[in-house]
Amino acid sequence: MEEPYYESVLKKENKIEYVDNLYLSKNILNNKENALNYFYTSPFYTSRSHLSLNEKIRSGKNISDDEEGYIFGVTYDNLSILKSNEPNDLVNIHIYYNTNSIFHISLTHRFKLKNIICSKTVQMFCIFNGKIYSSRSFGELLTNKINNIVRNVENFFDCVNNMMNFNITSNYYFESKIDEEIDDIYKNYQLEDVFVSTKKTNS
């Protein structure tokens, strides 16, 4: 009996796209602060908010650079590109930025290692076209890449096996298996079994 398959939380999140139309109707995604506040409304944040340093920041507390914990932050945006084509009226500005702005938000783990503060990116998120998406962690991407490599190697050996023959003394040697199969089919035929006609036919 096969064991039941359980999806990881991360894989489940990868199937989720989150949008809060109420927030988008009241706010413009034309700066990092609004983008991060929008992210705070998503389940990607609320499920981890009790672990993040962002809650201290939101409550007005100062966070030092050497404080340990998890923190969300905007690591990329395309606002400088959008700025050059910004519309003139407020309504179109609202639609323009909420439709075209892109933000990458990273979840970073700060921790001390031999009295040195280290930072490790745990997961990435993206705001695109007003929707928030979760991306795979580096560890899962690496695992997926390794699995693909192993699968490709297996496919390669399958191809080699179909092209070649193998025996203990000669190892692999090239000989068309198709020719071998044809030889097996006609190996019992003799010359006497073949009748050659030289009669001329009218075309």
mmCIF file of C-alpha atoms in Angstrom:
data_model
loop_
_atom_site.group_PDB
_atom_site.id
_atom_site.type_symbol
_atom_site.label_atom_id
_atom_site.label_comp_id
_atom_site.label_asym_id
_atom_site.label_seq_id
_atom_site.Cartn_x
_atom_site.Cartn_y
_atom_site.Cartn_z
ATOM 1 C CA MET A 1 0.000 0.000 0.000
ATOM 2 C CA GLU A 2 1.403 3.382 -1.016
ATOM 3 C CA GLU A 3 2.018 5.982 1.656
ATOM 4 C CA PRO A 4 -0.115 9.134 1.375
ATOM 5 C CA TYR A 5 1.636 12.073 -0.263
ATOM 6 C CA TYR A 6 1.836 15.271 1.752
ATOM 7 C CA GLU A 7 2.623 18.531 0.004
ATOM 8 C CA SER A 8 5.022 20.860 1.735
ATOM 9 C CA VAL A 9 3.738 24.257 2.821
ATOM 10 C CA LEU A 10 6.020 25.845 0.245
ATOM 11 C CA LYS A 11 4.581 23.808 -2.634
ATOM 12 C CA LYS A 12 1.064 24.683 -1.558
ATOM 13 C CA GLU A 13 2.006 28.364 -1.473
ATOM 14 C CA ASN A 14 3.386 28.178 -5.002
ATOM 15 C CA LYS A 15 -0.143 27.455 -6.206
ATOM 16 C CA ILE A 16 -1.505 30.594 -4.546
ATOM 17 C CA GLU A 17 -1.866 34.033 -6.042
ATOM 18 C CA TYR A 18 -3.162 36.669 -3.667
ATOM 19 C CA VAL A 19 -4.896 39.928 -4.496
ATOM 20 C CA ASP A 20 -6.614 42.463 -2.232
ATOM 21 C CA ASN A 21 -8.747 44.618 -4.502
ATOM 22 C CA LEU A 22 -9.909 46.783 -1.597
ATOM 23 C CA TYR A 23 -6.337 47.756 -0.734
ATOM 24 C CA LEU A 24 -5.491 48.365 -4.396
ATOM 25 C CA SER A 25 -8.542 50.574 -4.854
ATOM 26 C CA LYS A 26 -7.360 52.847 -2.036
ATOM 27 C CA ASN A 27 -3.584 52.759 -2.531
ATOM 28 C CA ILE A 28 -1.114 53.171 -5.375
ATOM 29 C CA LEU A 29 1.833 50.783 -5.656
ATOM 30 C CA ASN A 30 4.237 53.579 -6.560
ATOM 31 C CA ASN A 31 6.655 53.192 -3.629
ATOM 32 C CA LYS A 32 8.245 50.469 -1.519
ATOM 33 C CA GLU A 33 6.275 51.354 1.606
ATOM 34 C CA ASN A 34 2.911 50.814 -0.086
ATOM 35 C CA ALA A 35 4.146 47.585 -1.649
ATOM 36 C CA LEU A 36 5.288 46.250 1.724
ATOM 37 C CA ASN A 37 2.045 47.329 3.410
ATOM 38 C CA TYR A 38 0.152 45.506 0.659
ATOM 39 C CA PHE A 39 2.258 42.414 1.291
ATOM 40 C CA TYR A 40 1.356 42.595 4.998
ATOM 41 C CA THR A 41 -2.274 41.834 4.066
ATOM 42 C CA SER A 42 -1.360 38.558 2.337
ATOM 43 C CA PRO A 43 -1.383 35.077 3.922
ATOM 44 C CA PHE A 44 2.298 34.789 3.001
ATOM 45 C CA TYR A 45 2.988 37.354 5.711
ATOM 46 C CA THR A 46 0.184 36.788 8.213
ATOM 47 C CA SER A 47 1.149 33.129 8.640
ATOM 48 C CA ARG A 48 4.656 34.220 9.723
ATOM 49 C CA SER A 49 4.030 37.638 11.224
ATOM 50 C CA HIS A 50 4.553 36.410 14.796
ATOM 51 C CA LEU A 51 8.106 35.389 13.845
ATOM 52 C CA SER A 52 9.103 38.492 11.898
ATOM 53 C CA LEU A 53 10.918 41.618 12.975
ATOM 54 C CA ASN A 54 8.539 43.592 10.772
ATOM 55 C CA GLU A 55 5.928 43.526 13.526
ATOM 56 C CA LYS A 56 8.315 45.438 15.781
ATOM 57 C CA ILE A 57 8.902 47.962 12.998
ATOM 58 C CA ARG A 58 5.168 48.354 12.424
ATOM 59 C CA SER A 59 4.632 48.995 16.137
ATOM 60 C CA GLY A 60 7.171 51.824 16.013
ATOM 61 C CA LYS A 61 10.159 50.064 17.559
ATOM 62 C CA ASN A 62 13.656 50.517 16.189
ATOM 63 C CA ILE A 63 15.456 47.461 14.857
ATOM 64 C CA SER A 64 19.232 47.375 15.087
ATOM 65 C CA ASP A 65 21.353 45.870 12.325
ATOM 66 C CA ASP A 66 22.583 43.109 14.633
ATOM 67 C CA GLU A 67 19.159 41.976 15.859
ATOM 68 C CA GLU A 68 18.438 38.345 15.067
ATOM 69 C CA GLY A 69 15.229 37.105 13.497
ATOM 70 C CA TYR A 70 13.249 37.000 10.258
ATOM 71 C CA ILE A 71 12.555 40.143 8.265
ATOM 72 C CA PHE A 72 10.692 40.901 5.039
ATOM 73 C CA GLY A 73 11.996 43.621 2.750
ATOM 74 C CA VAL A 74 11.696 44.925 -0.809
ATOM 75 C CA THR A 75 14.841 43.965 -2.713
ATOM 76 C CA TYR A 76 13.859 45.077 -6.231
ATOM 77 C CA ASP A 77 11.385 47.343 -7.994
ATOM 78 C CA ASN A 78 10.925 48.770 -11.489
ATOM 79 C CA LEU A 79 9.648 52.181 -10.362
ATOM 80 C CA SER A 80 12.502 54.099 -11.984
ATOM 81 C CA ILE A 81 11.546 52.620 -15.355
ATOM 82 C CA LEU A 82 7.843 53.358 -14.899
ATOM 83 C CA LYS A 83 8.511 56.919 -13.759
ATOM 84 C CA SER A 84 9.569 58.015 -17.243
ATOM 85 C CA ASN A 85 6.156 57.127 -18.728
ATOM 86 C CA GLU A 86 3.966 58.176 -15.812
ATOM 87 C CA PRO A 87 0.524 59.538 -16.844
ATOM 88 C CA ASN A 88 -0.566 63.040 -15.870
ATOM 89 C CA ASP A 89 -3.939 62.473 -14.210
ATOM 90 C CA LEU A 90 -4.419 60.734 -10.859
ATOM 91 C CA VAL A 91 -6.842 58.041 -12.063
ATOM 92 C CA ASN A 92 -4.502 56.836 -14.798
ATOM 93 C CA ILE A 93 -1.527 57.023 -12.417
ATOM 94 C CA HIS A 94 -3.403 54.726 -10.032
ATOM 95 C CA ILE A 95 -4.164 52.193 -12.772
ATOM 96 C CA TYR A 96 -0.709 52.542 -14.344
ATOM 97 C CA TYR A 97 1.303 51.680 -11.239
ATOM 98 C CA ASN A 98 -1.022 49.011 -9.867
ATOM 99 C CA THR A 99 -0.942 47.252 -13.238
ATOM 100 C CA ASN A 100 2.707 47.629 -14.224
ATOM 101 C CA SER A 101 4.752 47.859 -11.041
ATOM 102 C CA ILE A 102 6.933 44.911 -10.028
ATOM 103 C CA PHE A 103 8.347 44.325 -6.549
ATOM 104 C CA HIS A 104 10.504 41.499 -5.259
ATOM 105 C CA ILE A 105 10.146 40.880 -1.539
ATOM 106 C CA SER A 106 12.615 38.657 0.263
ATOM 107 C CA LEU A 107 12.271 36.859 3.569
ATOM 108 C CA THR A 108 15.688 37.063 5.206
ATOM 109 C CA HIS A 109 16.917 35.222 8.268
ATOM 110 C CA ARG A 110 19.408 37.161 10.388
ATOM 111 C CA PHE A 111 21.460 35.068 12.786
ATOM 112 C CA LYS A 112 24.724 35.211 14.686
ATOM 113 C CA LEU A 113 27.586 32.911 13.833
ATOM 114 C CA LYS A 114 30.645 33.331 16.056
ATOM 115 C CA ASN A 115 29.499 36.841 16.987
ATOM 116 C CA ILE A 116 29.098 37.784 13.323
ATOM 117 C CA ILE A 117 25.653 38.686 11.977
ATOM 118 C CA CYS A 118 24.833 36.592 8.917
ATOM 119 C CA SER A 119 21.909 36.960 6.539
ATOM 120 C CA LYS A 120 20.305 34.152 4.589
ATOM 121 C CA THR A 121 17.481 34.600 2.085
ATOM 122 C CA VAL A 122 14.868 31.991 2.918
ATOM 123 C CA GLN A 123 12.175 32.742 0.358
ATOM 124 C CA MET A 124 11.230 35.233 -2.336
ATOM 125 C CA PHE A 125 7.875 36.782 -3.192
ATOM 126 C CA CYS A 126 6.775 38.918 -6.109
ATOM 127 C CA ILE A 127 4.125 41.584 -6.627
ATOM 128 C CA PHE A 128 3.220 41.638 -10.298
ATOM 129 C CA ASN A 129 0.134 43.096 -11.982
ATOM 130 C CA GLY A 130 -1.353 43.777 -8.550
ATOM 131 C CA LYS A 131 -1.055 40.141 -7.475
ATOM 132 C CA ILE A 132 1.305 38.605 -4.931
ATOM 133 C CA TYR A 133 3.044 35.333 -5.711
ATOM 134 C CA SER A 134 5.338 33.055 -3.749
ATOM 135 C CA SER A 135 8.466 31.621 -5.320
ATOM 136 C CA ARG A 136 10.396 28.505 -4.397
ATOM 137 C CA SER A 137 13.212 28.610 -1.900
ATOM 138 C CA PHE A 138 16.812 28.165 -3.050
ATOM 139 C CA GLY A 139 16.937 24.730 -1.413
ATOM 140 C CA GLU A 140 13.878 23.513 -3.283
ATOM 141 C CA LEU A 141 15.131 24.970 -6.568
ATOM 142 C CA LEU A 142 18.453 23.175 -6.052
ATOM 143 C CA THR A 143 16.704 19.897 -5.242
ATOM 144 C CA ASN A 144 14.522 20.264 -8.323
ATOM 145 C CA LYS A 145 17.594 20.971 -10.472
ATOM 146 C CA ILE A 146 19.404 17.888 -9.149
ATOM 147 C CA ASN A 147 16.331 15.734 -9.828
ATOM 148 C CA ASN A 148 16.209 17.030 -13.404
ATOM 149 C CA ILE A 149 19.905 16.246 -13.896
ATOM 150 C CA VAL A 150 19.454 12.703 -12.583
ATOM 151 C CA ARG A 151 16.415 12.238 -14.830
ATOM 152 C CA ASN A 152 18.386 13.472 -17.853
ATOM 153 C CA VAL A 153 21.244 11.072 -17.069
ATOM 154 C CA GLU A 154 18.775 8.192 -16.834
ATOM 155 C CA ASN A 155 17.245 9.189 -20.178
ATOM 156 C CA PHE A 156 20.735 9.358 -21.683
ATOM 157 C CA PHE A 157 21.564 5.813 -20.597
ATOM 158 C CA ASP A 158 18.215 4.626 -21.939
ATOM 159 C CA CYS A 159 19.100 6.148 -25.318
ATOM 160 C CA VAL A 160 22.569 4.566 -25.235
ATOM 161 C CA ASN A 161 21.053 1.219 -24.348
ATOM 162 C CA ASN A 162 18.700 1.452 -27.323
ATOM 163 C CA MET A 163 21.577 2.295 -29.675
ATOM 164 C CA MET A 164 24.123 -0.246 -28.460
ATOM 165 C CA ASN A 165 24.557 -3.777 -27.247
ATOM 166 C CA PHE A 166 26.448 -4.926 -24.217
ATOM 167 C CA ASN A 167 28.285 -8.050 -23.187
ATOM 168 C CA ILE A 168 30.797 -8.769 -20.447
ATOM 169 C CA THR A 169 33.809 -9.238 -22.733
ATOM 170 C CA SER A 170 33.228 -6.362 -25.151
ATOM 171 C CA ASN A 171 31.308 -3.977 -22.914
ATOM 172 C CA TYR A 172 29.237 -1.618 -25.063
ATOM 173 C CA TYR A 173 29.532 -1.978 -28.818
ATOM 174 C CA PHE A 174 27.608 -0.305 -31.612
ATOM 175 C CA GLU A 175 25.396 -2.555 -33.654
ATOM 176 C CA SER A 176 21.999 -1.556 -34.853
ATOM 177 C CA LYS A 177 19.359 -3.429 -32.930
ATOM 178 C CA ILE A 178 16.965 -2.962 -35.847
ATOM 179 C CA ASP A 179 19.350 -4.841 -38.161
ATOM 180 C CA GLU A 180 19.712 -7.522 -35.530
ATOM 181 C CA GLU A 181 15.944 -7.924 -35.268
ATOM 182 C CA ILE A 182 15.621 -8.179 -39.066
ATOM 183 C CA ASP A 183 18.361 -10.814 -39.110
ATOM 184 C CA ASP A 184 16.461 -12.801 -36.499
ATOM 185 C CA ILE A 185 13.279 -12.687 -38.578
ATOM 186 C CA TYR A 186 14.918 -13.918 -41.813
ATOM 187 C CA LYS A 187 17.686 -16.119 -40.396
ATOM 188 C CA ASN A 188 15.870 -19.338 -41.405
ATOM 189 C CA TYR A 189 15.375 -18.283 -45.029
ATOM 190 C CA GLN A 190 17.556 -19.992 -47.648
ATOM 191 C CA LEU A 191 18.323 -19.164 -51.243
ATOM 192 C CA GLU A 192 16.004 -21.966 -52.412
ATOM 193 C CA ASP A 193 13.116 -20.140 -50.786
ATOM 194 C CA VAL A 194 13.545 -17.173 -53.098
ATOM 195 C CA PHE A 195 12.030 -17.242 -56.598
ATOM 196 C CA VAL A 196 13.335 -14.657 -59.060
ATOM 197 C CA SER A 197 11.144 -13.880 -62.071
ATOM 198 C CA THR A 198 12.625 -12.451 -65.277
ATOM 199 C CA LYS A 199 9.333 -12.263 -67.112
ATOM 200 C CA LYS A 200 8.753 -8.904 -68.731
ATOM 201 C CA THR A 201 5.529 -7.208 -67.784
ATOM 202 C CA ASN A 202 3.567 -4.752 -69.893
ATOM 203 C CA SER A 203 3.433 -1.311 -68.364
#
